[in-house]
Amino acid sequence: MGRRTAWWRGIWRRTAWWRGIWRRTAWRRVAVVGAVLGAVAGVPGAPALAASPSPSASSSPSSATAPSYVFAAGAPSVEGTVSTGDAELLEPGRTYRSSLPSEGKVYYRLDLDSTSSVYVAATAVPPSDTPVTATEGVRVTVQDADGRFCSAPDTATIGAGRSPRPLTAWGARTLPSKRSLCRGAGTYYVAVERVLRTESVPGDWDLELAPVLEPRLRQTGSTGEAPESWDSATPSPPGGGSVPVRGGGGFGSATALEQGVWQDDVRPGQTLFYEVPVGWGQQVYATAEISSAEAGAGGVSGKGLVPGAVNLALYNPVRGLVDDTSISYSGSQRSGALPAVPPVGYDNRYAVSERVSGMRFAGAYFLVVHLAARVGEEFGDGPLGLTLRVRVKGEPEGGPGYAGESKPAGLFQAGPGSSSEDGAAPGDESGGVSGSGHGSLGMKVAAFGGIGAGTLVLGVLGVWVVVGRRRAAGV
C-alpha cells in the first residue's frame, strides 16, 4: 500500500503553496461533507458519523460568540520586557503572540542587516467587554541601539465609536533612507505602548506582532522622490448583484476578494477582515454599505445615533494603515467610501502623506470593517447586512525588481502571473504573516480544492452505500 501511494506524496509536497488557501476554506468543506452525509443518512449499513457543526452556529466569525480577533495559528509566544537589555528576538517572516500591559513600554529585539527594510506591525486587542475611550490606543516605534527613532512613531486609537476593536500600528527601519539614522547592521528595538488611557480600565491587552523584511532593489531605479501627481478621481463603485462571502477574524485569516460586489453580515462589536490583490501600478477603491436595522429588534427603541458606528480601513501588505473612514448610524442604511489612493508604486514611500506612502508595495491589501458594540445597545444584537464594493483600476505593471526574497516569501506579489522577488515559487507559507495574496488564482485553487474534497467524500460514501446494501442483502 505504501508503494502505491508514493506517487501522490510528491505531488502533495509540490503543491504546498495552496494548502494555506485550502485551510482557509475549511468551513466550506465541512458544509459540503455535512450536506453529503445528510443526503445519504439512513442508508442500510452506512457507518454512523457525528454531524459536523454548522459554520453559522459555531465556527463562523459572524456568530454572536465569535472572538474579537483570530490570532495566527501556531504563532509562538514572546514576552515584552520593560528593558531593552533582555528583549526577546523577533525574526522577520514569523508572527508572534504577546501581551501589552496597561502602563509602560514593552520591548522586543531585531537583528538587522545594512541593506533590507524591516516593518513591524503590532495589533493590540482590547477585551471585548472592556470600556474604552475614543482617544486611547497603541503606539509603535523602531529604535536603534542609541534610542533614536528610525521612523516617526505610529499611533492607532479607538475612535468615535468607542468600541473595543483590534488596533494596528507599525514601525519601520527603511533603506535607502534620507535619514542618517538606522542605516547600519546591528541590534534594533521595537517599542510598543498604550497611549492616552487616563479613563480606561486597567488590564493587559492581547498583542500580535508581525515583522516583515523587504529586500533591497536589484538595480537602483528609484528616483528617491514621491510622484508629483496621480489620478485622484474616485470611480463609480461596481454595481450589479452581490456574491455571498464570509469575512475572516484576523489578518492571517482574511478572506480573499476580487473586484466586485460582496455581501456579508456583521454583528455589533465584530471586526471582519478581507484581502484584495493589488499589483504594481494598480489602484484600489472600496465602499461599505450597512443595511437598515429591524424596528424594535432585541426590544430596543432604535431611535439613537451612534457616531463612528462603522469603521472601514485599508491596510497595506505589511499591515500598515493607508487610510480609513467612519460612518455614523441611526438605524437607516448608510454607506461610506475610502478616500482615493494612488497607484501602487515603490517611490510612494517618499511621500509625506500616509495615504500615499502606504501604497508602496504590491500584494494583498486588507479591508477591515468594524461595527461598534454600541449599535447593539440601540438596535439589537442581530447582524446587519454588509455590502462591500471593490474596484481595482488599471493593469498590473512590472515591479521594481528586488535583489532577494521577502520574508515571508512572496509577500509583495498580487494576482496570477506574478513572479516572486528572486524567481522562487510564490506563496511560501513559512512565515504565516499575510494572507494568500494570489488573487483570482488563489480563489480558483480554493474552488478546485473544494471540488476535490466533495468528489473524495462522494466516492467514499458511494463505497459505504454499496457495502451497506450488500450487507442488507446478506451478500
Short mmCIF file of C-alpha atoms in Angstrom, two decimals:
data_model
loop_
_atom_site.label_atom_id
_atom_site.label_comp_id
_atom_site.label_asym_id
_atom_site.label_seq_id
_atom_site.Cartn_x
_atom_site.Cartn_y
_atom_site.Cartn_z
CA MET A 1 0.00 0.00 0.00
CA GLY A 2 2.87 2.34 0.84
CA ARG A 3 4.40 1.92 -2.62
CA ARG A 4 1.05 2.52 -4.29
CA THR A 5 0.56 5.85 -2.54
CA ALA A 6 4.11 7.14 -3.02
CA TRP A 7 3.27 8.80 -6.34
CA TRP A 8 0.90 11.34 -4.82
CA ARG A 9 3.10 12.30 -1.90
CA GLY A 10 5.46 14.06 -4.28
CA ILE A 11 2.53 15.95 -5.79
CA TRP A 12 1.39 16.96 -2.31
CA ARG A 13 4.81 18.34 -1.49
CA ARG A 14 4.94 20.28 -4.76
CA THR A 15 1.58 21.93 -4.09
CA ALA A 16 2.45 23.33 -0.65
CA TRP A 17 1.72 26.90 -1.76
CA TRP A 18 -2.06 26.35 -1.98
CA ARG A 19 -2.50 24.42 1.24
CA GLY A 20 -2.91 27.71 3.15
CA ILE A 21 -5.84 28.57 0.91
CA TRP A 22 -7.18 25.03 1.45
CA ARG A 23 -7.10 25.56 5.21
CA ARG A 24 -8.90 28.91 4.88
CA THR A 25 -11.80 27.24 3.10
CA ALA A 26 -12.19 24.55 5.77
CA TRP A 27 -15.68 25.68 6.73
CA ARG A 28 -16.82 25.25 3.12
CA ARG A 29 -15.51 21.70 3.08
CA VAL A 30 -17.30 21.00 6.36
CA ALA A 31 -20.53 22.26 4.78
CA VAL A 32 -20.01 20.02 1.74
CA VAL A 33 -19.35 16.98 3.91
CA GLY A 34 -22.38 17.75 6.08
CA ALA A 35 -24.65 18.13 3.06
CA VAL A 36 -23.45 14.85 1.54
CA LEU A 37 -23.79 12.97 4.81
CA GLY A 38 -27.29 14.32 5.21
CA ALA A 39 -28.20 13.11 1.74
CA VAL A 40 -27.14 9.54 2.48
CA ALA A 41 -28.49 9.36 6.02
CA GLY A 42 -30.50 6.25 6.67
CA VAL A 43 -28.78 4.07 4.09
CA PRO A 44 -28.67 0.48 5.44
CA GLY A 45 -25.21 -0.42 6.61
CA ALA A 46 -23.82 3.11 6.32
CA PRO A 47 -21.47 3.99 9.18
CA ALA A 48 -22.78 6.28 11.88
CA LEU A 49 -20.96 9.61 11.82
CA ALA A 50 -21.28 12.57 14.13
CA ALA A 51 -22.71 15.64 12.46
CA SER A 52 -20.25 18.48 11.91
CA PRO A 53 -21.19 21.79 13.49
CA SER A 54 -22.76 24.32 11.19
CA PRO A 55 -20.43 27.18 10.27
CA SER A 56 -23.15 29.67 11.13
CA ALA A 57 -23.61 28.08 14.53
CA SER A 58 -20.10 27.76 15.87
CA SER A 59 -17.16 28.33 13.52
CA SER A 60 -18.47 31.38 11.73
CA PRO A 61 -16.90 34.74 12.51
CA SER A 62 -20.47 36.08 12.25
CA SER A 63 -21.53 34.10 15.30
CA ALA A 64 -22.63 36.03 18.37
CA THR A 65 -19.93 34.23 20.33
CA ALA A 66 -17.18 34.95 17.79
CA PRO A 67 -13.87 36.13 19.27
CA SER A 68 -12.90 39.76 18.80
CA TYR A 69 -9.77 38.71 16.89
CA VAL A 70 -8.44 35.45 15.46
CA PHE A 71 -4.69 35.21 16.04
CA ALA A 72 -2.38 33.45 13.62
CA ALA A 73 -2.49 29.70 14.20
CA GLY A 74 0.61 28.27 15.82
CA ALA A 75 2.21 31.65 16.48
CA PRO A 76 4.91 31.35 19.18
CA SER A 77 4.58 33.48 22.30
CA VAL A 78 7.11 36.14 23.21
CA GLU A 79 7.21 38.30 26.31
CA GLY A 80 7.71 42.00 26.03
CA THR A 81 10.27 43.29 28.51
CA VAL A 82 10.41 46.59 30.35
CA SER A 83 14.10 46.96 29.46
CA THR A 84 15.97 46.55 26.19
CA GLY A 85 18.66 44.56 27.99
CA ASP A 86 16.73 41.29 27.93
CA ALA A 87 14.38 41.91 24.98
CA GLU A 88 13.36 38.78 23.06
CA LEU A 89 14.22 38.43 19.38
CA LEU A 90 11.65 38.84 16.60
CA GLU A 91 12.53 37.18 13.29
CA PRO A 92 11.06 38.73 10.11
CA GLY A 93 8.65 36.40 8.37
CA ARG A 94 7.13 34.97 11.55
CA THR A 95 4.05 36.02 13.51
CA TYR A 96 4.17 36.21 17.32
CA ARG A 97 1.71 36.48 20.20
CA SER A 98 2.36 38.63 23.23
CA SER A 99 0.55 40.92 25.65
CA LEU A 100 0.52 44.65 26.26
CA PRO A 101 0.31 45.97 29.85
CA SER A 102 -1.75 48.96 30.88
CA GLU A 103 1.24 51.15 31.56
CA GLY A 104 4.78 51.45 30.28
CA LYS A 105 6.59 50.32 27.14
CA VAL A 106 7.47 46.77 26.27
CA TYR A 107 10.48 46.00 24.09
CA TYR A 108 11.40 43.38 21.51
CA ARG A 109 14.70 42.95 19.67
CA LEU A 110 15.56 42.91 15.96
CA ASP A 111 18.90 41.85 14.42
CA LEU A 112 19.10 43.67 11.07
CA ASP A 113 21.49 43.79 8.13
CA SER A 114 22.53 47.00 6.37
CA THR A 115 20.59 46.52 3.12
CA SER A 116 17.00 45.44 3.92
CA SER A 117 13.96 47.35 5.08
CA VAL A 118 12.04 45.87 8.01
CA TYR A 119 8.49 46.65 9.12
CA VAL A 120 6.86 45.54 12.37
CA ALA A 121 3.09 45.72 12.78
CA ALA A 122 1.56 45.34 16.25
CA THR A 123 -2.14 44.50 16.57
CA ALA A 124 -3.43 45.17 20.08
CA VAL A 125 -6.76 43.60 21.04
CA PRO A 126 -8.72 45.04 24.00
CA PRO A 127 -11.08 42.59 25.73
CA SER A 128 -14.49 42.83 24.08
CA ASP A 129 -16.25 43.58 27.38
CA THR A 130 -13.87 46.35 28.46
CA PRO A 131 -14.99 50.02 28.36
CA VAL A 132 -12.70 52.13 26.21
CA THR A 133 -12.36 55.81 25.34
CA ALA A 134 -12.10 57.38 21.92
CA THR A 135 -8.51 58.58 22.36
CA GLU A 136 -6.79 55.56 23.90
CA GLY A 137 -4.83 53.24 21.72
CA VAL A 138 -1.44 51.75 20.91
CA ARG A 139 1.86 53.25 19.69
CA VAL A 140 4.78 51.51 17.94
CA THR A 141 8.33 52.71 17.31
CA VAL A 142 11.51 51.14 15.95
CA GLN A 143 14.70 52.43 17.58
CA ASP A 144 18.41 51.90 17.14
CA ALA A 145 20.82 50.91 19.91
CA ASP A 146 21.18 54.58 20.91
CA GLY A 147 17.43 55.06 21.35
CA ARG A 148 16.97 57.12 18.18
CA PHE A 149 13.74 56.67 16.24
CA CYS A 150 14.17 55.06 12.82
CA SER A 151 10.75 56.36 11.72
CA ALA A 152 8.04 58.56 13.15
CA PRO A 153 6.01 56.88 15.92
CA ASP A 154 2.74 55.41 14.65
CA THR A 155 -0.38 55.51 16.81
CA ALA A 156 -3.77 53.82 16.37
CA THR A 157 -6.72 54.88 18.53
CA ILE A 158 -10.22 53.55 19.25
CA GLY A 159 -12.05 56.46 17.60
CA ALA A 160 -15.51 57.95 17.87
CA GLY A 161 -17.25 54.59 18.01
CA ARG A 162 -15.75 53.97 21.48
CA SER A 163 -15.90 50.26 20.79
CA PRO A 164 -13.20 47.73 21.73
CA ARG A 165 -11.62 46.59 18.46
CA PRO A 166 -8.25 45.40 17.13
CA LEU A 167 -5.85 48.33 16.76
CA THR A 168 -2.84 48.04 14.44
CA ALA A 169 0.15 50.38 14.37
CA TRP A 170 3.51 49.85 12.66
CA GLY A 171 7.13 50.86 12.91
CA ALA A 172 9.90 50.61 10.31
CA ARG A 173 13.58 50.73 9.51
CA THR A 174 13.55 51.62 5.80
CA LEU A 175 16.50 51.61 3.38
CA PRO A 176 17.61 53.52 1.45
CA SER A 177 16.75 56.47 3.63
CA LYS A 178 17.48 60.18 3.56
CA ARG A 179 17.92 60.00 7.32
CA SER A 180 21.38 59.33 8.63
CA LEU A 181 19.98 57.20 11.44
CA CYS A 182 19.39 53.49 11.42
CA ARG A 183 21.39 52.64 8.30
CA GLY A 184 23.83 50.14 9.69
CA ALA A 185 23.65 46.49 10.56
CA GLY A 186 23.15 45.62 14.20
CA THR A 187 20.64 45.43 17.01
CA TYR A 188 17.41 47.42 16.92
CA TYR A 189 14.38 47.50 19.21
CA VAL A 190 10.63 47.59 18.77
CA ALA A 191 8.79 49.53 21.48
CA VAL A 192 5.04 49.08 21.98
CA GLU A 193 2.93 51.02 24.49
CA ARG A 194 -0.61 52.01 25.39
CA VAL A 195 -1.41 55.70 25.00
CA LEU A 196 -3.95 58.17 26.43
CA ARG A 197 -5.52 55.65 28.78
CA THR A 198 -6.40 58.05 31.63
CA GLU A 199 -10.01 56.81 31.86
CA SER A 200 -9.66 53.23 30.67
CA VAL A 201 -9.89 50.06 32.75
CA PRO A 202 -6.53 48.58 33.82
CA GLY A 203 -5.62 45.22 32.39
CA ASP A 204 -3.48 43.63 29.69
CA TRP A 205 -4.41 43.60 26.01
CA ASP A 206 -3.53 40.70 23.75
CA LEU A 207 -0.94 41.51 21.10
CA GLU A 208 0.04 40.09 17.70
CA LEU A 209 3.42 41.06 16.21
CA ALA A 210 4.20 40.66 12.51
CA PRO A 211 7.76 41.62 11.46
CA VAL A 212 8.37 41.68 7.68
CA LEU A 213 11.56 42.04 5.63
CA GLU A 214 11.66 43.87 2.28
CA PRO A 215 14.88 43.19 0.32
CA ARG A 216 16.87 45.88 -1.47
CA LEU A 217 16.35 46.57 -5.16
CA ARG A 218 18.37 44.63 -7.70
CA GLN A 219 19.16 47.88 -9.51
CA THR A 220 18.88 51.45 -8.28
CA GLY A 221 15.89 52.56 -10.31
CA SER A 222 14.21 54.61 -7.61
CA THR A 223 14.04 58.38 -8.04
CA GLY A 224 14.02 58.98 -4.30
CA GLU A 225 11.06 61.31 -4.80
CA ALA A 226 7.33 60.71 -4.41
CA PRO A 227 5.17 61.05 -7.55
CA GLU A 228 4.09 64.64 -8.07
CA SER A 229 0.64 63.81 -9.41
CA TRP A 230 -1.73 60.87 -9.79
CA ASP A 231 -5.37 60.29 -10.71
CA SER A 232 -7.24 61.14 -7.52
CA ALA A 233 -10.73 60.88 -9.03
CA THR A 234 -12.83 58.20 -7.36
CA PRO A 235 -14.55 55.97 -9.93
CA SER A 236 -18.10 54.73 -9.56
CA PRO A 237 -18.27 51.64 -7.37
CA PRO A 238 -19.16 48.36 -9.08
CA GLY A 239 -22.86 47.64 -9.45
CA GLY A 240 -24.88 44.52 -10.06
CA GLY A 241 -25.71 41.57 -7.89
CA SER A 242 -23.66 40.67 -4.84
CA VAL A 243 -21.82 37.45 -4.04
CA PRO A 244 -22.13 35.96 -0.52
CA VAL A 245 -18.87 35.93 1.39
CA ARG A 246 -17.73 35.43 4.97
CA GLY A 247 -15.10 37.75 6.37
CA GLY A 248 -12.15 36.44 8.35
CA GLY A 249 -11.47 37.12 12.01
CA GLY A 250 -7.89 38.41 11.67
CA PHE A 251 -5.15 39.40 9.26
CA GLY A 252 -3.93 35.82 8.97
CA SER A 253 -7.41 34.50 8.12
CA ALA A 254 -8.59 37.36 5.89
CA THR A 255 -11.00 36.31 3.13
CA ALA A 256 -9.74 36.82 -0.44
CA LEU A 257 -11.83 39.19 -2.59
CA GLU A 258 -11.51 40.44 -6.14
CA GLN A 259 -13.18 43.34 -7.93
CA GLY A 260 -16.93 43.05 -7.49
CA VAL A 261 -19.82 43.33 -5.05
CA TRP A 262 -19.71 41.19 -1.92
CA GLN A 263 -22.39 40.53 0.71
CA ASP A 264 -21.72 39.63 4.34
CA ASP A 265 -23.24 40.03 7.81
CA VAL A 266 -21.60 41.84 10.71
CA ARG A 267 -22.62 41.90 14.35
CA PRO A 268 -22.15 44.74 16.85
CA GLY A 269 -18.63 44.61 18.26
CA GLN A 270 -17.34 42.42 15.41
CA THR A 271 -14.36 43.08 13.12
CA LEU A 272 -14.12 41.41 9.70
CA PHE A 273 -11.00 41.07 7.56
CA TYR A 274 -10.72 40.78 3.78
CA GLU A 275 -7.75 40.89 1.39
CA VAL A 276 -7.62 42.23 -2.17
CA PRO A 277 -4.65 41.58 -4.50
CA VAL A 278 -3.31 44.89 -5.90
CA GLY A 279 -0.42 44.84 -8.37
CA TRP A 280 2.24 47.42 -9.16
CA GLY A 281 0.59 50.38 -10.92
CA GLN A 282 -2.94 49.47 -9.82
CA GLN A 283 -5.35 51.49 -7.67
CA VAL A 284 -7.86 50.03 -5.23
CA TYR A 285 -11.17 51.57 -4.22
CA ALA A 286 -13.76 50.31 -1.74
CA THR A 287 -17.10 51.31 -0.26
CA ALA A 288 -19.04 49.75 2.60
CA GLU A 289 -22.82 49.79 2.98
CA ILE A 290 -24.65 48.86 6.17
CA SER A 291 -28.27 47.78 5.96
CA SER A 292 -31.14 49.27 7.91
CA ALA A 293 -31.99 47.76 11.28
CA GLU A 294 -35.20 45.92 12.05
CA ALA A 295 -37.61 48.10 14.01
CA GLY A 296 -37.71 47.14 17.66
CA ALA A 297 -35.07 44.43 17.23
CA GLY A 298 -33.97 43.00 20.56
CA GLY A 299 -36.55 45.03 22.42
CA VAL A 300 -34.72 48.34 21.99
CA SER A 301 -36.13 51.58 20.66
CA GLY A 302 -33.72 52.01 17.74
CA LYS A 303 -34.02 55.81 17.85
CA GLY A 304 -30.45 56.67 18.79
CA LEU A 305 -27.42 57.80 16.81
CA VAL A 306 -24.09 56.01 17.11
CA PRO A 307 -21.19 58.22 15.94
CA GLY A 308 -18.43 56.33 14.17
CA ALA A 309 -20.51 53.16 14.23
CA VAL A 310 -18.81 51.64 11.19
CA ASN A 311 -15.10 51.85 10.52
CA LEU A 312 -13.73 50.83 7.11
CA ALA A 313 -9.93 50.74 6.90
CA LEU A 314 -7.37 49.89 4.24
CA TYR A 315 -4.05 48.31 5.31
CA ASN A 316 -1.10 47.52 3.06
CA PRO A 317 0.58 44.08 2.81
CA VAL A 318 2.73 44.71 5.91
CA ARG A 319 -0.39 45.79 7.87
CA GLY A 320 0.39 49.49 7.77
CA LEU A 321 -2.71 51.70 7.79
CA VAL A 322 -3.17 53.52 4.48
CA ASP A 323 -6.45 55.30 5.27
CA ASP A 324 -9.86 54.75 6.83
CA THR A 325 -13.32 56.23 7.04
CA SER A 326 -16.07 56.15 9.69
CA ILE A 327 -19.83 56.10 9.26
CA SER A 328 -22.38 57.18 11.87
CA TYR A 329 -25.52 55.06 12.15
CA SER A 330 -29.09 55.82 13.20
CA GLY A 331 -30.87 52.67 12.07
CA SER A 332 -31.20 53.54 8.38
CA GLN A 333 -28.94 52.17 5.67
CA ARG A 334 -25.69 54.08 5.32
CA SER A 335 -22.61 53.92 3.11
CA GLY A 336 -19.07 55.25 3.17
CA ALA A 337 -16.15 55.19 0.76
CA LEU A 338 -12.42 55.13 1.34
CA PRO A 339 -10.61 58.21 0.01
CA ALA A 340 -8.88 57.67 -3.34
CA VAL A 341 -5.35 56.31 -3.02
CA PRO A 342 -2.54 56.45 -5.63
CA PRO A 343 -1.46 53.55 -7.82
CA VAL A 344 0.92 51.16 -6.08
CA GLY A 345 4.48 52.39 -6.64
CA TYR A 346 7.84 51.89 -4.97
CA ASP A 347 8.58 55.63 -4.78
CA ASN A 348 5.33 56.37 -2.92
CA ARG A 349 7.32 55.67 0.24
CA TYR A 350 8.98 59.08 -0.03
CA ALA A 351 5.66 60.95 0.31
CA VAL A 352 4.74 62.80 3.50
CA SER A 353 1.08 61.75 3.33
CA GLU A 354 0.43 58.33 4.86
CA ARG A 355 -2.29 57.78 2.26
CA VAL A 356 0.38 57.97 -0.44
CA SER A 357 3.38 56.49 1.36
CA GLY A 358 1.38 53.46 2.46
CA MET A 359 0.84 52.41 -1.18
CA ARG A 360 4.48 51.36 -1.57
CA PHE A 361 4.07 47.60 -2.16
CA ALA A 362 2.21 45.26 -4.44
CA GLY A 363 0.48 42.40 -2.70
CA ALA A 364 -2.60 41.62 -0.62
CA TYR A 365 -4.19 44.80 0.75
CA PHE A 366 -6.52 44.36 3.69
CA LEU A 367 -10.02 45.79 4.03
CA VAL A 368 -11.06 45.77 7.69
CA VAL A 369 -14.63 46.52 8.80
CA HIS A 370 -15.69 47.08 12.41
CA LEU A 371 -19.25 47.59 13.68
CA ALA A 372 -19.32 49.36 17.05
CA ALA A 373 -20.69 47.44 20.02
CA ARG A 374 -22.92 50.41 20.85
CA VAL A 375 -25.02 49.61 17.77
CA GLY A 376 -26.28 46.57 19.68
CA GLU A 377 -27.45 48.75 22.57
CA GLU A 378 -29.56 50.88 20.24
CA PHE A 379 -30.66 48.45 17.54
CA GLY A 380 -30.28 44.93 18.92
CA ASP A 381 -27.56 42.28 18.72
CA GLY A 382 -28.70 40.76 15.45
CA PRO A 383 -26.35 41.07 12.46
CA LEU A 384 -26.67 43.85 9.92
CA GLY A 385 -26.15 43.35 6.23
CA LEU A 386 -22.75 44.49 4.95
CA THR A 387 -22.12 45.16 1.27
CA LEU A 388 -18.57 45.75 0.06
CA ARG A 389 -17.99 47.20 -3.40
CA VAL A 390 -14.39 46.73 -4.51
CA ARG A 391 -12.76 48.10 -7.65
CA VAL A 392 -9.16 47.59 -8.81
CA LYS A 393 -8.24 50.03 -11.56
CA GLY A 394 -5.53 49.56 -14.15
CA GLU A 395 -3.43 46.68 -15.42
CA PRO A 396 -0.61 45.32 -13.24
CA GLU A 397 2.86 46.51 -14.21
CA GLY A 398 6.32 45.13 -13.65
CA GLY A 399 7.75 45.57 -10.19
CA PRO A 400 10.95 47.35 -9.16
CA GLY A 401 12.98 44.15 -9.15
CA TYR A 402 14.09 43.02 -5.71
CA ALA A 403 17.54 41.51 -5.22
CA GLY A 404 16.31 38.84 -2.85
CA GLU A 405 13.22 37.27 -1.34
CA SER A 406 10.88 38.94 1.10
CA LYS A 407 10.18 37.40 4.50
CA PRO A 408 7.62 35.88 4.44
CA ALA A 409 8.28 34.77 0.86
CA GLY A 410 6.05 36.04 -1.92
CA LEU A 411 4.54 38.84 0.17
CA PHE A 412 4.89 41.60 -2.43
CA GLN A 413 3.03 39.82 -5.22
CA ALA A 414 -0.52 40.08 -6.50
CA GLY A 415 -2.59 38.08 -8.92
CA PRO A 416 -1.86 35.34 -11.42
CA GLY A 417 1.34 35.61 -13.40
CA SER A 418 3.23 37.43 -10.66
CA SER A 419 6.82 36.35 -10.31
CA SER A 420 8.48 36.14 -6.94
CA GLU A 421 11.22 38.53 -5.97
CA ASP A 422 14.07 36.17 -6.75
CA GLY A 423 12.42 33.62 -9.00
CA ALA A 424 11.33 31.25 -6.23
CA ALA A 425 7.87 29.75 -6.22
CA PRO A 426 5.28 32.18 -4.83
CA GLY A 427 3.23 31.72 -1.71
CA ASP A 428 5.73 30.19 0.71
CA GLU A 429 3.82 29.75 3.94
CA SER A 430 6.71 29.54 6.34
CA GLY A 431 6.03 32.96 7.77
CA GLY A 432 2.27 32.90 8.06
CA VAL A 433 2.14 36.69 8.29
CA SER A 434 -0.17 37.50 5.44
CA GLY A 435 -3.00 36.01 3.50
CA SER A 436 -2.63 34.24 0.21
CA GLY A 437 -2.14 37.29 -1.97
CA HIS A 438 -2.75 35.19 -5.10
CA GLY A 439 -5.91 36.92 -6.28
CA SER A 440 -8.06 35.04 -8.74
CA LEU A 441 -5.54 32.22 -8.92
CA GLY A 442 -5.92 31.56 -5.22
CA MET A 443 -9.70 31.57 -5.48
CA LYS A 444 -9.61 29.14 -8.41
CA VAL A 445 -7.34 26.82 -6.47
CA ALA A 446 -9.64 27.05 -3.46
CA ALA A 447 -12.58 26.16 -5.71
CA PHE A 448 -10.62 23.23 -7.14
CA GLY A 449 -9.76 22.08 -3.62
CA GLY A 450 -13.43 22.28 -2.62
CA ILE A 451 -14.46 20.27 -5.67
CA GLY A 452 -11.75 17.72 -4.93
CA ALA A 453 -12.92 17.36 -1.35
CA GLY A 454 -16.53 16.88 -2.45
CA THR A 455 -15.51 14.31 -5.05
CA LEU A 456 -13.47 12.38 -2.50
CA VAL A 457 -16.31 12.40 0.03
CA LEU A 458 -18.83 11.27 -2.59
CA GLY A 459 -16.52 8.45 -3.63
CA VAL A 460 -16.04 7.22 -0.08
CA LEU A 461 -19.73 7.47 0.71
CA GLY A 462 -20.51 5.62 -2.51
CA VAL A 463 -18.44 2.71 -1.25
CA TRP A 464 -20.27 2.83 2.08
CA VAL A 465 -23.63 2.75 0.32
CA VAL A 466 -22.66 -0.26 -1.80
CA VAL A 467 -21.28 -2.13 1.21
CA GLY A 468 -24.39 -1.33 3.21
CA ARG A 469 -26.70 -2.61 0.52
CA ARG A 470 -24.64 -5.80 0.10
CA ARG A 471 -24.81 -6.40 3.84
CA ALA A 472 -28.55 -5.75 3.92
CA ALA A 473 -28.98 -8.27 1.10
CA GLY A 474 -26.92 -10.82 3.00
CA VAL A 475 -24.09 -10.88 0.45
#
